[in-house]
XYZ file of C-alpha atoms in Angstrom:
228
model
C 0.012 0.434 -0.009
C 3.034 2.247 0.755
C 4.692 1.903 -2.326
C 1.455 2.600 -4.185
C 0.634 5.386 -2.439
C 4.055 6.892 -2.857
C 4.028 6.323 -6.717
C 0.915 8.192 -7.174
C 2.255 11.050 -4.790
C 5.890 11.455 -6.323
C 4.129 11.229 -9.712
C 6.433 8.529 -11.035
C 9.581 10.487 -10.341
C 11.565 7.772 -8.474
C 10.306 5.055 -9.528
C 10.485 5.217 -13.256
C 8.185 2.450 -15.350
C 4.932 4.557 -15.995
C 1.374 3.503 -16.574
C 2.277 -0.562 -16.223
C 4.332 -0.115 -12.978
C 1.305 1.751 -11.894
C -1.143 -1.395 -12.515
C 1.507 -3.560 -11.364
C 1.829 -1.805 -7.822
C -1.885 -1.527 -7.781
C -2.629 -5.806 -8.333
C -0.160 -6.280 -5.595
C -1.623 -4.034 -3.269
C -5.289 -6.045 -3.744
C -3.109 -9.067 -3.459
C -1.522 -8.585 -0.346
C -4.843 -7.143 0.614
C -6.436 -10.053 0.144
C -4.432 -12.032 1.918
C -4.751 -10.400 5.210
C -6.895 -10.996 7.753
C -9.966 -9.405 8.366
C -8.934 -7.344 11.416
C -5.819 -6.002 9.166
C -7.514 -4.777 6.349
C -9.045 -1.524 7.621
C -5.601 -0.495 8.994
C -4.191 -1.499 5.599
C -6.798 1.044 3.844
C -6.757 3.577 5.883
C -3.511 3.759 7.840
C -3.394 7.394 9.044
C -7.320 7.039 10.629
C -6.344 4.166 12.628
C -3.146 5.012 13.559
C -4.957 8.277 15.585
C -5.027 7.835 19.130
C -8.942 9.811 18.947
C -10.828 11.112 15.998
C -10.934 14.869 16.638
C -8.441 15.541 13.828
C -10.548 13.895 11.496
C -13.701 15.630 12.322
C -12.619 18.978 12.543
C -12.462 19.360 8.917
C -15.922 19.144 8.091
C -17.771 21.999 10.427
C -15.307 24.336 9.110
C -15.712 23.559 5.526
C -19.673 23.626 5.631
C -19.574 26.650 8.275
C -17.529 28.929 6.100
C -19.758 27.603 2.595
C -22.573 28.860 4.414
C -21.091 32.631 5.283
C -20.109 32.885 2.480
C -23.158 31.616 -0.202
C -25.332 33.622 2.649
C -23.557 36.967 1.738
C -23.126 36.430 -2.224
C -27.242 35.579 -2.119
C -28.580 38.221 0.413
C -25.970 40.887 -2.419
C -27.617 39.174 -5.242
C -31.377 38.700 -3.772
C -31.488 34.972 -4.260
C -33.481 33.418 -1.622
C -32.871 30.094 -3.447
C -29.512 30.658 -2.730
C -29.751 31.079 0.869
C -31.945 28.096 1.069
C -29.224 26.266 0.056
C -26.949 28.372 2.321
C -29.557 26.974 5.374
C -28.393 23.293 4.901
C -24.821 23.978 4.768
C -25.702 25.471 8.598
C -27.564 23.115 9.726
C -25.157 20.151 8.585
C -21.865 22.408 9.823
C -23.589 22.661 13.298
C -24.421 18.995 13.521
C -20.459 18.369 12.384
C -19.686 20.807 14.946
C -21.492 18.643 18.175
C -19.389 16.049 17.287
C -16.170 17.466 16.149
C -16.312 19.234 20.027
C -17.629 16.160 21.500
C -14.690 14.461 20.131
C -12.105 17.285 21.064
C -13.291 17.542 24.727
C -12.618 13.314 24.663
C -8.997 14.231 23.107
C -8.318 16.677 25.859
C -8.619 13.807 28.716
C -6.030 11.705 26.739
C -3.715 13.172 25.571
C -0.291 13.886 27.554
C 0.791 17.519 27.422
C 2.917 19.997 29.154
C 1.665 23.027 30.895
C 2.151 25.718 28.230
C 0.382 23.090 25.915
C -2.431 23.012 28.334
C -3.046 27.005 28.020
C -3.125 26.413 25.018
C -5.401 23.753 24.595
C -7.872 25.422 27.031
C -8.143 28.239 24.859
C -8.971 25.964 21.773
C -11.952 24.408 23.841
C -13.221 27.969 24.409
C -12.746 28.916 20.959
C -14.532 25.483 19.918
C -17.391 25.589 22.023
C -17.824 29.379 21.426
C -18.183 27.905 17.379
C -20.898 25.494 18.851
C -23.017 27.366 20.541
C -22.882 30.327 18.067
C -23.699 27.822 14.837
C -26.681 26.507 17.070
C -27.962 30.023 18.019
C -27.914 30.413 14.315
C -29.469 27.631 12.500
C -32.075 28.059 15.564
C -33.031 31.232 14.536
C -32.776 30.519 10.835
C -35.160 28.055 11.592
C -37.504 29.791 13.723
C -37.855 32.477 10.310
C -38.277 29.948 8.127
C -35.165 29.591 6.554
C -35.189 33.482 5.437
C -33.955 36.409 7.497
C -34.661 39.977 6.036
C -34.386 43.827 6.499
C -32.218 44.884 9.286
C -32.434 41.588 11.317
C -30.209 40.061 7.870
C -27.243 42.452 8.726
C -26.815 40.952 12.556
C -27.495 37.479 11.445
C -24.437 38.203 8.656
C -22.461 39.789 11.581
C -22.930 36.818 13.966
C -22.038 34.563 11.088
C -18.936 36.661 10.740
C -18.491 36.364 14.132
C -18.448 32.970 13.522
C -15.802 32.350 10.843
C -13.225 34.591 12.829
C -13.654 32.489 15.990
C -13.318 29.418 13.722
C -9.624 30.416 12.019
C -8.781 31.472 15.817
C -9.747 27.927 17.237
C -8.044 26.496 14.172
C -4.774 28.668 14.031
C -4.623 27.582 18.150
C -5.029 23.451 16.899
C -2.455 23.768 14.710
C 0.128 25.399 16.880
C -0.350 22.406 19.250
C 0.101 20.195 16.443
C 2.872 21.816 14.412
C 4.719 23.488 17.095
C 4.517 21.042 19.997
C 3.724 17.804 18.523
C 0.654 17.464 20.632
C -0.794 13.643 20.105
C 1.998 12.986 17.103
C 3.931 10.137 16.814
C 6.815 11.659 15.174
C 9.137 9.508 12.647
C 13.115 10.393 12.848
C 14.650 12.229 10.031
C 17.936 9.715 9.448
C 18.763 10.334 5.753
C 17.134 13.770 4.647
C 14.653 15.665 3.821
C 12.718 16.191 0.468
C 12.644 19.380 -1.026
C 9.249 19.502 -3.556
C 9.268 22.979 -4.593
C 11.106 22.426 -8.230
C 8.360 20.274 -9.444
C 9.765 16.388 -9.735
C 13.235 16.918 -8.536
C 14.040 16.219 -5.395
C 16.574 17.961 -3.487
C 17.864 16.163 0.021
C 19.140 18.242 2.851
C 20.146 16.827 6.438
C 17.186 17.791 8.659
C 18.269 17.844 12.511
C 16.300 15.865 14.949
C 13.868 18.142 16.775
C 14.404 19.301 19.928
C 11.496 18.366 22.500
C 10.542 20.313 25.144
C 10.844 18.802 28.725
C 10.064 21.372 31.142
C 7.062 21.179 33.216
C 5.759 18.296 31.899
C 2.564 16.899 33.318
C -0.113 14.660 32.030
C -3.468 16.418 32.141
C -6.340 14.161 32.540
C -10.015 15.738 32.174
C -12.415 14.018 33.037
């Protein structure tokens, strides 16, 4: 599986073969898949998901996508005076709100199971508050929309869009803190040490290798915060 995905990602730059090798790799993958035990098939097909300690990073993309799509479409529909477009935007809002419920629940469960330091704990608390604020505001906007039959007009709609814009700002701020925890502090990341060098893909298919020092890990004031 890994060899097949590597072929696809690198565009055949390192494997040199063409379509024949691509088909051969695909057939080899399926042959290997069939020979595995049923319990191992999921890990082979979705190795990234099976390696997660929690599904919060997987779910978080859905409310972000749906709620941003709702806001953009609702603004455009309001300016263009297209009520049918606003009806579609309403469904984006409702689905995004439902996705936010599951995302926040998964996030709260993850916060209680991830080992992190004292400095990360403060960031995690702020991230949690942003997530709860997004959920609360999304549910409030959904309820308001439903109460008005899916369409809000006049000055009330201006306030509605202002709150929707605030919702998007809160999502950006929360996502920024989530990225900070993962990419800066490596929370819930099982890092693999780089031993031979790194790949630079800036120049198409040309691969430039550079020695990459092993990351320095912070060990000051580390605690295992368990939230019940």
